[in-house]
JSON list of C-alpha atoms in Angstrom, two decimals:
[
{"chain": "A", "resi": 1, "resn": "MET", "atom": "CA", "xyz": [11.58, -78.26, -8.97]},
{"chain": "A", "resi": 2, "resn": "SER", "atom": "CA", "xyz": [10.55, -75.95, -6.29]},
{"chain": "A", "resi": 3, "resn": "ARG", "atom": "CA", "xyz": [8.29, -73.63, -6.40]},
{"chain": "A", "resi": 4, "resn": "TYR", "atom": "CA", "xyz": [6.91, -70.79, -4.80]},
{"chain": "A", "resi": 5, "resn": "SER", "atom": "CA", "xyz": [3.65, -69.29, -3.90]},
{"chain": "A", "resi": 6, "resn": "GLY", "atom": "CA", "xyz": [3.06, -66.74, -7.28]},
{"chain": "A", "resi": 7, "resn": "GLN", "atom": "CA", "xyz": [0.92, -64.09, -5.74]},
{"chain": "A", "resi": 8, "resn": "VAL", "atom": "CA", "xyz": [3.10, -61.52, -4.70]},
{"chain": "A", "resi": 9, "resn": "PHE", "atom": "CA", "xyz": [7.20, -62.17, -3.96]},
{"chain": "A", "resi": 10, "resn": "GLY", "atom": "CA", "xyz": [10.75, -61.32, -5.52]},
{"chain": "A", "resi": 11, "resn": "THR", "atom": "CA", "xyz": [14.21, -62.19, -6.20]},
{"chain": "A", "resi": 12, "resn": "GLY", "atom": "CA", "xyz": [16.38, -62.66, -3.59]},
{"chain": "A", "resi": 13, "resn": "GLN", "atom": "CA", "xyz": [14.84, -59.61, -1.38]},
{"chain": "A", "resi": 14, "resn": "ILE", "atom": "CA", "xyz": [13.67, -57.79, -4.23]},
{"chain": "A", "resi": 15, "resn": "LEU", "atom": "CA", "xyz": [10.27, -57.51, -2.69]},
{"chain": "A", "resi": 16, "resn": "CYS", "atom": "CA", "xyz": [11.52, -57.04, 1.20]},
{"chain": "A", "resi": 17, "resn": "SER", "atom": "CA", "xyz": [11.67, -53.42, 1.05]},
{"chain": "A", "resi": 18, "resn": "LEU", "atom": "CA", "xyz": [8.28, -52.97, -1.04]},
{"chain": "A", "resi": 19, "resn": "LEU", "atom": "CA", "xyz": [6.01, -55.37, 0.59]},
{"chain": "A", "resi": 20, "resn": "PRO", "atom": "CA", "xyz": [5.54, -56.45, 4.17]},
{"chain": "A", "resi": 21, "resn": "PHE", "atom": "CA", "xyz": [6.49, -59.95, 4.08]},
{"chain": "A", "resi": 22, "resn": "SER", "atom": "CA", "xyz": [8.84, -61.66, 1.30]},
{"chain": "A", "resi": 23, "resn": "LEU", "atom": "CA", "xyz": [9.49, -65.17, 0.50]},
{"chain": "A", "resi": 24, "resn": "ARG", "atom": "CA", "xyz": [13.98, -65.36, 1.06]},
{"chain": "A", "resi": 25, "resn": "MET", "atom": "CA", "xyz": [14.01, -69.12, 0.10]},
{"chain": "A", "resi": 26, "resn": "ILE", "atom": "CA", "xyz": [14.25, -67.82, -3.78]},
{"chain": "A", "resi": 27, "resn": "ARG", "atom": "CA", "xyz": [17.27, -65.72, -3.05]},
{"chain": "A", "resi": 28, "resn": "PRO", "atom": "CA", "xyz": [19.65, -68.87, -3.63]},
{"chain": "A", "resi": 29, "resn": "LEU", "atom": "CA", "xyz": [18.58, -69.00, -7.30]},
{"chain": "A", "resi": 30, "resn": "LEU", "atom": "CA", "xyz": [18.91, -64.89, -7.81]},
{"chain": "A", "resi": 31, "resn": "MET", "atom": "CA", "xyz": [22.86, -65.61, -6.47]},
{"chain": "A", "resi": 32, "resn": "CYS", "atom": "CA", "xyz": [23.13, -68.68, -8.24]},
{"chain": "A", "resi": 33, "resn": "PHE", "atom": "CA", "xyz": [22.03, -67.05, -11.77]},
{"chain": "A", "resi": 34, "resn": "VAL", "atom": "CA", "xyz": [24.09, -63.78, -10.77]},
{"chain": "A", "resi": 35, "resn": "LEU", "atom": "CA", "xyz": [27.30, -65.55, -10.45]},
{"chain": "A", "resi": 36, "resn": "CYS", "atom": "CA", "xyz": [27.09, -66.71, -14.16]},
{"chain": "A", "resi": 37, "resn": "VAL", "atom": "CA", "xyz": [27.17, -62.93, -15.42]},
{"chain": "A", "resi": 38, "resn": "VAL", "atom": "CA", "xyz": [30.23, -61.65, -14.83]},
{"chain": "A", "resi": 39, "resn": "TYR", "atom": "CA", "xyz": [30.48, -57.94, -13.80]},
{"chain": "A", "resi": 40, "resn": "GLY", "atom": "CA", "xyz": [31.08, -55.77, -16.83]},
{"chain": "A", "resi": 41, "resn": "SER", "atom": "CA", "xyz": [29.83, -55.15, -20.46]},
{"chain": "A", "resi": 42, "resn": "SER", "atom": "CA", "xyz": [31.36, -55.76, -23.40]},
{"chain": "A", "resi": 43, "resn": "LYS", "atom": "CA", "xyz": [30.31, -52.83, -25.36]},
{"chain": "A", "resi": 44, "resn": "PRO", "atom": "CA", "xyz": [33.92, -52.04, -27.27]},
{"chain": "A", "resi": 45, "resn": "THR", "atom": "CA", "xyz": [34.08, -48.04, -26.80]},
{"chain": "A", "resi": 46, "resn": "GLU", "atom": "CA", "xyz": [33.09, -47.99, -23.15]},
{"chain": "A", "resi": 47, "resn": "THR", "atom": "CA", "xyz": [36.00, -50.49, -22.13]},
{"chain": "A", "resi": 48, "resn": "LYS", "atom": "CA", "xyz": [39.82, -49.65, -22.93]},
{"chain": "A", "resi": 49, "resn": "LYS", "atom": "CA", "xyz": [41.93, -50.97, -19.99]},
{"chain": "A", "resi": 50, "resn": "ASP", "atom": "CA", "xyz": [39.61, -54.09, -19.93]},
{"chain": "A", "resi": 51, "resn": "ARG", "atom": "CA", "xyz": [39.04, -55.83, -23.29]},
{"chain": "A", "resi": 52, "resn": "VAL", "atom": "CA", "xyz": [38.15, -59.30, -21.48]},
{"chain": "A", "resi": 53, "resn": "HIS", "atom": "CA", "xyz": [34.14, -60.08, -22.45]},
{"chain": "A", "resi": 54, "resn": "HIS", "atom": "CA", "xyz": [31.63, -59.70, -19.94]},
{"chain": "A", "resi": 55, "resn": "GLU", "atom": "CA", "xyz": [28.16, -60.68, -19.93]},
{"chain": "A", "resi": 56, "resn": "GLU", "atom": "CA", "xyz": [25.87, -57.58, -20.11]},
{"chain": "A", "resi": 57, "resn": "PRO", "atom": "CA", "xyz": [25.45, -57.45, -16.20]},
{"chain": "A", "resi": 58, "resn": "LEU", "atom": "CA", "xyz": [21.76, -57.54, -14.54]},
{"chain": "A", "resi": 59, "resn": "SER", "atom": "CA", "xyz": [22.08, -54.01, -13.02]},
{"chain": "A", "resi": 60, "resn": "SER", "atom": "CA", "xyz": [24.59, -51.20, -13.43]},
{"chain": "A", "resi": 61, "resn": "LEU", "atom": "CA", "xyz": [23.93, -50.90, -9.70]},
{"chain": "A", "resi": 62, "resn": "GLU", "atom": "CA", "xyz": [26.53, -52.38, -6.94]},
{"chain": "A", "resi": 63, "resn": "HIS", "atom": "CA", "xyz": [25.67, -55.40, -5.52]},
{"chain": "A", "resi": 64, "resn": "ASP", "atom": "CA", "xyz": [25.54, -55.20, -1.81]},
{"chain": "A", "resi": 65, "resn": "ASP", "atom": "CA", "xyz": [22.04, -56.81, -0.09]},
{"chain": "A", "resi": 66, "resn": "ALA", "atom": "CA", "xyz": [23.65, -55.46, 3.31]},
{"chain": "A", "resi": 67, "resn": "ASN", "atom": "CA", "xyz": [22.92, -51.93, 2.47]},
{"chain": "A", "resi": 68, "resn": "ASN", "atom": "CA", "xyz": [19.98, -51.61, -0.16]},
{"chain": "A", "resi": 69, "resn": "HIS", "atom": "CA", "xyz": [18.41, -54.10, -2.29]},
{"chain": "A", "resi": 70, "resn": "ASP", "atom": "CA", "xyz": [18.68, -51.45, -5.94]},
{"chain": "A", "resi": 71, "resn": "TYR", "atom": "CA", "xyz": [20.35, -53.86, -7.79]},
{"chain": "A", "resi": 72, "resn": "ASP", "atom": "CA", "xyz": [17.96, -57.02, -7.28]},
{"chain": "A", "resi": 73, "resn": "HIS", "atom": "CA", "xyz": [14.71, -54.39, -8.40]},
{"chain": "A", "resi": 74, "resn": "GLU", "atom": "CA", "xyz": [16.74, -53.59, -11.40]},
{"chain": "A", "resi": 75, "resn": "ALA", "atom": "CA", "xyz": [16.96, -57.30, -12.04]},
{"chain": "A", "resi": 76, "resn": "PHE", "atom": "CA", "xyz": [13.37, -58.33, -11.49]},
{"chain": "A", "resi": 77, "resn": "LEU", "atom": "CA", "xyz": [11.95, -55.44, -13.43]},
{"chain": "A", "resi": 78, "resn": "GLY", "atom": "CA", "xyz": [14.24, -53.81, -15.77]},
{"chain": "A", "resi": 79, "resn": "GLN", "atom": "CA", "xyz": [16.06, -51.02, -15.15]},
{"chain": "A", "resi": 80, "resn": "ASP", "atom": "CA", "xyz": [13.68, -48.65, -16.44]},
{"chain": "A", "resi": 81, "resn": "GLN", "atom": "CA", "xyz": [10.89, -50.09, -14.84]},
{"chain": "A", "resi": 82, "resn": "ALA", "atom": "CA", "xyz": [12.78, -50.44, -11.53]},
{"chain": "A", "resi": 83, "resn": "LYS", "atom": "CA", "xyz": [12.94, -46.29, -11.43]},
{"chain": "A", "resi": 84, "resn": "THR", "atom": "CA", "xyz": [9.15, -46.20, -12.01]},
{"chain": "A", "resi": 85, "resn": "PHE", "atom": "CA", "xyz": [8.70, -48.14, -9.19]},
{"chain": "A", "resi": 86, "resn": "GLU", "atom": "CA", "xyz": [10.74, -45.96, -7.09]},
{"chain": "A", "resi": 87, "resn": "ASN", "atom": "CA", "xyz": [8.36, -43.09, -6.98]},
{"chain": "A", "resi": 88, "resn": "LEU", "atom": "CA", "xyz": [5.16, -45.39, -6.40]},
{"chain": "A", "resi": 89, "resn": "PRO", "atom": "CA", "xyz": [3.22, -45.36, -3.40]},
{"chain": "A", "resi": 90, "resn": "PRO", "atom": "CA", "xyz": [3.32, -48.65, -1.28]},
{"chain": "A", "resi": 91, "resn": "GLU", "atom": "CA", "xyz": [-0.63, -50.07, -2.70]},
{"chain": "A", "resi": 92, "resn": "GLU", "atom": "CA", "xyz": [0.56, -49.19, -6.11]},
{"chain": "A", "resi": 93, "resn": "SER", "atom": "CA", "xyz": [4.14, -50.88, -6.05]},
{"chain": "A", "resi": 94, "resn": "ARG", "atom": "CA", "xyz": [1.72, -54.13, -4.37]},
{"chain": "A", "resi": 95, "resn": "ARG", "atom": "CA", "xyz": [-1.06, -53.71, -7.08]},
{"chain": "A", "resi": 96, "resn": "ARG", "atom": "CA", "xyz": [1.48, -53.52, -9.99]},
{"chain": "A", "resi": 97, "resn": "LEU", "atom": "CA", "xyz": [3.85, -56.28, -8.91]},
{"chain": "A", "resi": 98, "resn": "GLY", "atom": "CA", "xyz": [0.95, -58.41, -8.44]},
{"chain": "A", "resi": 99, "resn": "VAL", "atom": "CA", "xyz": [0.19, -57.80, -12.67]},
{"chain": "A", "resi": 100, "resn": "ILE", "atom": "CA", "xyz": [4.26, -58.63, -13.17]},
{"chain": "A", "resi": 101, "resn": "VAL", "atom": "CA", "xyz": [4.09, -61.94, -11.07]},
{"chain": "A", "resi": 102, "resn": "GLY", "atom": "CA", "xyz": [0.71, -62.60, -12.99]},
{"chain": "A", "resi": 103, "resn": "LYS", "atom": "CA", "xyz": [3.03, -62.67, -16.26]},
{"chain": "A", "resi": 104, "resn": "MET", "atom": "CA", "xyz": [5.82, -64.39, -14.79]},
{"chain": "A", "resi": 105, "resn": "ASP", "atom": "CA", "xyz": [3.39, -67.66, -14.25]},
{"chain": "A", "resi": 106, "resn": "SER", "atom": "CA", "xyz": [3.42, -68.72, -17.56]},
{"chain": "A", "resi": 107, "resn": "ASP", "atom": "CA", "xyz": [1.47, -71.87, -16.99]},
{"chain": "A", "resi": 108, "resn": "GLU", "atom": "CA", "xyz": [-1.35, -70.02, -14.97]},
{"chain": "A", "resi": 109, "resn": "ASP", "atom": "CA", "xyz": [-0.85, -72.51, -12.09]},
{"chain": "A", "resi": 110, "resn": "GLY", "atom": "CA", "xyz": [-0.92, -69.98, -9.03]},
{"chain": "A", "resi": 111, "resn": "PHE", "atom": "CA", "xyz": [2.92, -70.56, -8.62]},
{"chain": "A", "resi": 112, "resn": "VAL", "atom": "CA", "xyz": [5.68, -68.85, -10.05]},
{"chain": "A", "resi": 113, "resn": "SER", "atom": "CA", "xyz": [8.94, -71.74, -10.70]},
{"chain": "A", "resi": 114, "resn": "GLU", "atom": "CA", "xyz": [12.33, -71.55, -10.51]},
{"chain": "A", "resi": 115, "resn": "GLU", "atom": "CA", "xyz": [12.12, -71.68, -14.51]},
{"chain": "A", "resi": 116, "resn": "GLU", "atom": "CA", "xyz": [9.68, -68.75, -14.96]},
{"chain": "A", "resi": 117, "resn": "LEU", "atom": "CA", "xyz": [11.91, -66.58, -12.76]},
{"chain": "A", "resi": 118, "resn": "ARG", "atom": "CA", "xyz": [14.66, -67.53, -14.83]},
{"chain": "A", "resi": 119, "resn": "LEU", "atom": "CA", "xyz": [12.98, -66.66, -18.17]},
{"chain": "A", "resi": 120, "resn": "TRP", "atom": "CA", "xyz": [11.63, -63.15, -16.78]},
{"chain": "A", "resi": 121, "resn": "ILE", "atom": "CA", "xyz": [15.30, -61.84, -15.78]},
{"chain": "A", "resi": 122, "resn": "ARG", "atom": "CA", "xyz": [16.33, -63.30, -19.38]},
{"chain": "A", "resi": 123, "resn": "SER", "atom": "CA", "xyz": [13.66, -61.35, -20.74]},
{"chain": "A", "resi": 124, "resn": "ALA", "atom": "CA", "xyz": [14.14, -58.01, -18.59]},
{"chain": "A", "resi": 125, "resn": "HIS", "atom": "CA", "xyz": [18.29, -58.74, -19.55]},
{"chain": "A", "resi": 126, "resn": "GLN", "atom": "CA", "xyz": [17.38, -58.64, -23.04]},
{"chain": "A", "resi": 127, "resn": "LYS", "atom": "CA", "xyz": [15.13, -55.62, -23.16]},
{"chain": "A", "resi": 128, "resn": "HIS", "atom": "CA", "xyz": [17.80, -53.84, -21.50]},
{"chain": "A", "resi": 129, "resn": "ILE", "atom": "CA", "xyz": [20.24, -55.54, -24.44]},
{"chain": "A", "resi": 130, "resn": "HIS", "atom": "CA", "xyz": [17.79, -54.11, -26.81]},
{"chain": "A", "resi": 131, "resn": "GLY", "atom": "CA", "xyz": [17.27, -50.48, -24.98]},
{"chain": "A", "resi": 132, "resn": "SER", "atom": "CA", "xyz": [20.85, -50.38, -25.52]},
{"chain": "A", "resi": 133, "resn": "VAL", "atom": "CA", "xyz": [21.84, -50.96, -29.18]},
{"chain": "A", "resi": 134, "resn": "GLU", "atom": "CA", "xyz": [18.85, -48.69, -29.92]},
{"chain": "A", "resi": 135, "resn": "GLN", "atom": "CA", "xyz": [20.54, -45.77, -28.14]},
{"chain": "A", "resi": 136, "resn": "GLN", "atom": "CA", "xyz": [23.84, -46.54, -29.53]},
{"chain": "A", "resi": 137, "resn": "TRP", "atom": "CA", "xyz": [22.34, -46.70, -33.09]},
{"chain": "A", "resi": 138, "resn": "HIS", "atom": "CA", "xyz": [21.72, -43.26, -33.47]},
{"chain": "A", "resi": 139, "resn": "ASP", "atom": "CA", "xyz": [25.36, -42.26, -32.49]},
{"chain": "A", "resi": 140, "resn": "PHE", "atom": "CA", "xyz": [26.75, -44.56, -34.97]},
{"chain": "A", "resi": 141, "resn": "ASP", "atom": "CA", "xyz": [24.32, -44.27, -38.19]},
{"chain": "A", "resi": 142, "resn": "GLN", "atom": "CA", "xyz": [26.02, -41.19, -39.14]},
{"chain": "A", "resi": 143, "resn": "ASN", "atom": "CA", "xyz": [24.45, -40.95, -42.84]},
{"chain": "A", "resi": 144, "resn": "HIS", "atom": "CA", "xyz": [20.57, -42.31, -41.34]},
{"chain": "A", "resi": 145, "resn": "ASP", "atom": "CA", "xyz": [20.57, -45.38, -44.19]},
{"chain": "A", "resi": 146, "resn": "GLY", "atom": "CA", "xyz": [19.53, -47.91, -41.36]},
{"chain": "A", "resi": 147, "resn": "HIS", "atom": "CA", "xyz": [22.92, -49.64, -41.11]},
{"chain": "A", "resi": 148, "resn": "ILE", "atom": "CA", "xyz": [26.19, -48.82, -39.42]},
{"chain": "A", "resi": 149, "resn": "SER", "atom": "CA", "xyz": [29.40, -49.25, -41.62]},
{"chain": "A", "resi": 150, "resn": "TRP", "atom": "CA", "xyz": [32.93, -50.25, -40.15]},
{"chain": "A", "resi": 151, "resn": "ASP", "atom": "CA", "xyz": [34.16, -46.97, -41.56]},
{"chain": "A", "resi": 152, "resn": "GLU", "atom": "CA", "xyz": [31.17, -45.18, -39.37]},
{"chain": "A", "resi": 153, "resn": "TYR", "atom": "CA", "xyz": [31.96, -47.26, -36.31]},
{"chain": "A", "resi": 154, "resn": "LYS", "atom": "CA", "xyz": [35.63, -46.76, -36.80]},
{"chain": "A", "resi": 155, "resn": "ASN", "atom": "CA", "xyz": [35.48, -42.80, -37.05]},
{"chain": "A", "resi": 156, "resn": "VAL", "atom": "CA", "xyz": [33.08, -42.54, -34.57]},
{"chain": "A", "resi": 157, "resn": "THR", "atom": "CA", "xyz": [35.32, -44.41, -31.64]},
{"chain": "A", "resi": 158, "resn": "TYR", "atom": "CA", "xyz": [38.56, -44.16, -32.96]},
{"chain": "A", "resi": 159, "resn": "GLY", "atom": "CA", "xyz": [38.56, -40.52, -34.96]},
{"chain": "A", "resi": 160, "resn": "THR", "atom": "CA", "xyz": [40.64, -38.99, -32.42]},
{"chain": "A", "resi": 161, "resn": "TYR", "atom": "CA", "xyz": [43.24, -41.08, -32.67]},
{"chain": "A", "resi": 162, "resn": "LEU", "atom": "CA", "xyz": [42.84, -41.72, -36.46]},
{"chain": "A", "resi": 163, "resn": "GLU", "atom": "CA", "xyz": [43.47, -38.03, -36.69]},
{"chain": "A", "resi": 164, "resn": "ASP", "atom": "CA", "xyz": [46.33, -37.94, -34.10]},
{"chain": "A", "resi": 165, "resn": "PRO", "atom": "CA", "xyz": [47.68, -41.42, -33.48]},
{"chain": "A", "resi": 166, "resn": "GLN", "atom": "CA", "xyz": [50.68, -39.97, -31.09]},
{"chain": "A", "resi": 167, "resn": "ALA", "atom": "CA", "xyz": [47.88, -38.00, -29.10]},
{"chain": "A", "resi": 168, "resn": "ASP", "atom": "CA", "xyz": [47.62, -40.77, -26.29]},
{"chain": "A", "resi": 169, "resn": "SER", "atom": "CA", "xyz": [50.31, -43.05, -25.46]},
{"chain": "A", "resi": 170, "resn": "HIS", "atom": "CA", "xyz": [48.22, -44.45, -22.78]},
{"chain": "A", "resi": 171, "resn": "PHE", "atom": "CA", "xyz": [46.24, -47.00, -24.87]},
{"chain": "A", "resi": 172, "resn": "ASP", "atom": "CA", "xyz": [47.43, -48.99, -28.11]},
{"chain": "A", "resi": 173, "resn": "TYR", "atom": "CA", "xyz": [44.85, -47.74, -29.69]},
{"chain": "A", "resi": 174, "resn": "GLY", "atom": "CA", "xyz": [45.70, -48.98, -33.39]},
{"chain": "A", "resi": 175, "resn": "HIS", "atom": "CA", "xyz": [45.60, -52.57, -31.83]},
{"chain": "A", "resi": 176, "resn": "MET", "atom": "CA", "xyz": [42.10, -52.40, -30.32]},
{"chain": "A", "resi": 177, "resn": "MET", "atom": "CA", "xyz": [40.98, -50.92, -33.50]},
{"chain": "A", "resi": 178, "resn": "ALA", "atom": "CA", "xyz": [42.17, -53.72, -35.25]},
{"chain": "A", "resi": 179, "resn": "ARG", "atom": "CA", "xyz": [40.35, -56.31, -32.86]},
{"chain": "A", "resi": 180, "resn": "ASP", "atom": "CA", "xyz": [36.97, -54.34, -33.22]},
{"chain": "A", "resi": 181, "resn": "GLU", "atom": "CA", "xyz": [37.42, -54.78, -37.13]},
{"chain": "A", "resi": 182, "resn": "ARG", "atom": "CA", "xyz": [38.00, -58.50, -36.63]},
{"chain": "A", "resi": 183, "resn": "ARG", "atom": "CA", "xyz": [35.38, -58.70, -34.51]},
{"chain": "A", "resi": 184, "resn": "PHE", "atom": "CA", "xyz": [32.93, -56.57, -36.62]},
{"chain": "A", "resi": 185, "resn": "LYS", "atom": "CA", "xyz": [33.64, -58.97, -39.48]},
{"chain": "A", "resi": 186, "resn": "VAL", "atom": "CA", "xyz": [32.46, -61.64, -37.43]},
{"chain": "A", "resi": 187, "resn": "ALA", "atom": "CA", "xyz": [29.40, -60.30, -36.66]},
{"chain": "A", "resi": 188, "resn": "ASP", "atom": "CA", "xyz": [28.41, -59.19, -39.96]},
{"chain": "A", "resi": 189, "resn": "ARG", "atom": "CA", "xyz": [27.14, -62.18, -41.53]},
{"chain": "A", "resi": 190, "resn": "ASN", "atom": "CA", "xyz": [26.96, -61.17, -44.58]},
{"chain": "A", "resi": 191, "resn": "GLY", "atom": "CA", "xyz": [30.29, -59.84, -45.37]},
{"chain": "A", "resi": 192, "resn": "ASP", "atom": "CA", "xyz": [29.16, -56.81, -46.78]},
{"chain": "A", "resi": 193, "resn": "LEU", "atom": "CA", "xyz": [30.70, -54.28, -44.15]},
{"chain": "A", "resi": 194, "resn": "LEU", "atom": "CA", "xyz": [27.07, -53.00, -43.15]},
{"chain": "A", "resi": 195, "resn": "ALA", "atom": "CA", "xyz": [25.60, -53.87, -39.96]},
{"chain": "A", "resi": 196, "resn": "ASP", "atom": "CA", "xyz": [21.95, -54.18, -40.00]},
{"chain": "A", "resi": 197, "resn": "ARG", "atom": "CA", "xyz": [20.46, -53.84, -35.97]},
{"chain": "A", "resi": 198, "resn": "VAL", "atom": "CA", "xyz": [20.53, -57.51, -35.41]},
{"chain": "A", "resi": 199, "resn": "GLU", "atom": "CA", "xyz": [24.60, -57.27, -36.57]},
{"chain": "A", "resi": 200, "resn": "PHE", "atom": "CA", "xyz": [25.32, -54.24, -34.85]},
{"chain": "A", "resi": 201, "resn": "ALA", "atom": "CA", "xyz": [23.59, -56.11, -31.40]},
{"chain": "A", "resi": 202, "resn": "ALA", "atom": "CA", "xyz": [26.24, -59.37, -31.98]},
{"chain": "A", "resi": 203, "resn": "PHE", "atom": "CA", "xyz": [29.00, -56.52, -32.50]},
{"chain": "A", "resi": 204, "resn": "LEU", "atom": "CA", "xyz": [28.14, -55.00, -28.93]},
{"chain": "A", "resi": 205, "resn": "HIS", "atom": "CA", "xyz": [27.66, -57.83, -27.09]},
{"chain": "A", "resi": 206, "resn": "PRO", "atom": "CA", "xyz": [28.90, -61.05, -28.64]},
{"chain": "A", "resi": 207, "resn": "GLU", "atom": "CA", "xyz": [28.50, -63.06, -25.88]},
{"chain": "A", "resi": 208, "resn": "ASP", "atom": "CA", "xyz": [24.44, -63.29, -26.48]},
{"chain": "A", "resi": 209, "resn": "HIS", "atom": "CA", "xyz": [25.39, -64.70, -29.87]},
{"chain": "A", "resi": 210, "resn": "GLU", "atom": "CA", "xyz": [26.36, -68.20, -30.54]},
{"chain": "A", "resi": 211, "resn": "HIS", "atom": "CA", "xyz": [28.23, -67.82, -34.31]},
{"chain": "A", "resi": 212, "resn": "MET", "atom": "CA", "xyz": [30.41, -64.66, -31.79]},
{"chain": "A", "resi": 213, "resn": "ARG", "atom": "CA", "xyz": [31.57, -67.50, -29.55]},
{"chain": "A", "resi": 214, "resn": "ASP", "atom": "CA", "xyz": [34.84, -68.12, -30.76]},
{"chain": "A", "resi": 215, "resn": "VAL", "atom": "CA", "xyz": [35.80, -64.69, -31.30]},
{"chain": "A", "resi": 216, "resn": "VAL", "atom": "CA", "xyz": [34.89, -63.97, -27.28]},
{"chain": "A", "resi": 217, "resn": "VAL", "atom": "CA", "xyz": [37.03, -66.87, -26.21]},
{"chain": "A", "resi": 218, "resn": "GLN", "atom": "CA", "xyz": [39.82, -65.57, -28.70]},
{"chain": "A", "resi": 219, "resn": "GLU", "atom": "CA", "xyz": [39.96, -61.57, -27.24]},
{"chain": "A", "resi": 220, "resn": "THR", "atom": "CA", "xyz": [39.45, -62.87, -23.84]},
{"chain": "A", "resi": 221, "resn": "ILE", "atom": "CA", "xyz": [42.53, -65.29, -24.13]},
{"chain": "A", "resi": 222, "resn": "GLU", "atom": "CA", "xyz": [44.51, -62.80, -25.49]},
{"chain": "A", "resi": 223, "resn": "ASP", "atom": "CA", "xyz": [43.99, -60.51, -22.53]},
{"chain": "A", "resi": 224, "resn": "ILE", "atom": "CA", "xyz": [45.00, -63.02, -20.20]},
{"chain": "A", "resi": 225, "resn": "ASP", "atom": "CA", "xyz": [47.70, -63.94, -21.57]},
{"chain": "A", "resi": 226, "resn": "LYS", "atom": "CA", "xyz": [50.13, -61.75, -21.10]},
{"chain": "A", "resi": 227, "resn": "ASN", "atom": "CA", "xyz": [53.24, -63.62, -22.10]},
{"chain": "A", "resi": 228, "resn": "GLY", "atom": "CA", "xyz": [51.74, -63.88, -24.95]},
{"chain": "A", "resi": 229, "resn": "ASP", "atom": "CA", "xyz": [52.34, -67.69, -25.69]},
{"chain": "A", "resi": 230, "resn": "GLY", "atom": "CA", "xyz": [49.19, -68.59, -26.57]},
{"chain": "A", "resi": 231, "resn": "PHE", "atom": "CA", "xyz": [47.98, -70.70, -23.30]},
{"chain": "A", "resi": 232, "resn": "ILE", "atom": "CA", "xyz": [46.43, -69.30, -19.92]},
{"chain": "A", "resi": 233, "resn": "ASP", "atom": "CA", "xyz": [48.30, -70.77, -16.85]},
{"chain": "A", "resi": 234, "resn": "LEU", "atom": "CA", "xyz": [47.84, -70.59, -13.42]},
{"chain": "A", "resi": 235, "resn": "LYS", "atom": "CA", "xyz": [49.10, -67.69, -12.51]},
{"chain": "A", "resi": 236, "resn": "GLU", "atom": "CA", "xyz": [47.86, -65.10, -15.28]},
{"chain": "A", "resi": 237, "resn": "TYR", "atom": "CA", "xyz": [44.15, -66.64, -14.37]},
{"chain": "A", "resi": 238, "resn": "ILE", "atom": "CA", "xyz": [44.20, -66.29, -10.96]},
{"chain": "A", "resi": 239, "resn": "GLY", "atom": "CA", "xyz": [45.59, -62.60, -11.85]},
{"chain": "A", "resi": 240, "resn": "LYS", "atom": "CA", "xyz": [43.32, -61.82, -14.14]},
{"chain": "A", "resi": 241, "resn": "PHE", "atom": "CA", "xyz": [40.86, -62.37, -11.11]},
{"chain": "A", "resi": 242, "resn": "LEU", "atom": "CA", "xyz": [42.82, -60.74, -8.30]},
{"chain": "A", "resi": 243, "resn": "ARG", "atom": "CA", "xyz": [42.94, -57.72, -10.45]},
{"chain": "A", "resi": 244, "resn": "LEU", "atom": "CA", "xyz": [39.32, -57.67, -10.94]},
{"chain": "A", "resi": 245, "resn": "VAL", "atom": "CA", "xyz": [39.16, -57.63, -6.91]},
{"chain": "A", "resi": 246, "resn": "HIS", "atom": "CA", "xyz": [41.33, -54.97, -6.37]},
{"chain": "A", "resi": 247, "resn": "ALA", "atom": "CA", "xyz": [39.50, -52.59, -8.71]},
{"chain": "A", "resi": 248, "resn": "ALA", "atom": "CA", "xyz": [36.17, -53.84, -7.00]},
{"chain": "A", "resi": 249, "resn": "GLU", "atom": "CA", "xyz": [37.53, -53.02, -4.21]},
{"chain": "A", "resi": 250, "resn": "THR", "atom": "CA", "xyz": [39.17, -49.33, -4.65]},
{"chain": "A", "resi": 251, "resn": "SER", "atom": "CA", "xyz": [35.82, -48.20, -6.81]}
]
């Protein structure tokens, strides 16, 4: 395994804009890692048109190293930490980054390996997901009983549709609600239709939970399978990615 000096270094070009030197050999590692994470979010309440499941992105920012390295900063530091670093003087940024790299060096050999870097980015990603779940928890736990029932989630998410199903004809909310209910029941391991925080996290971010993989695959196939024959042919598969590229170019 390739190893890099662990005194001060970054992912891709994370530290290029913060420090007078960088280790650019790590860039291919970040690119490989990012390619494993498809842009988008699986949060049901945020996406109406695209119901295909994607892993939570490392950053909500555009990944454009040609103009800035903000995406890399958030991937490496976590979104909250990245915001803090934006306002720090270079000397303090250098000091804090040195502390972070020391934490990454789990075997304390003075170097940061690719595996240590991968685990660090994964940890930052998980912290972001945890924060996302906590933020949404208060929106859906209407009776503050420490659980989110399917009825609570349904009423908050689809309340307007339930009051007037004909109000918005652009989306098939009835179908979307049925899909969310199916996913909610899979996430609800004990079958009481009351989600605790672990179950709610599985519902919002199914790609991170092994027992949710089947429903992720099922929903993705349903969205790409345009002719409804239960299979994804080459035209449907390529068409999905062409639509993603077009959406990225026009956004």
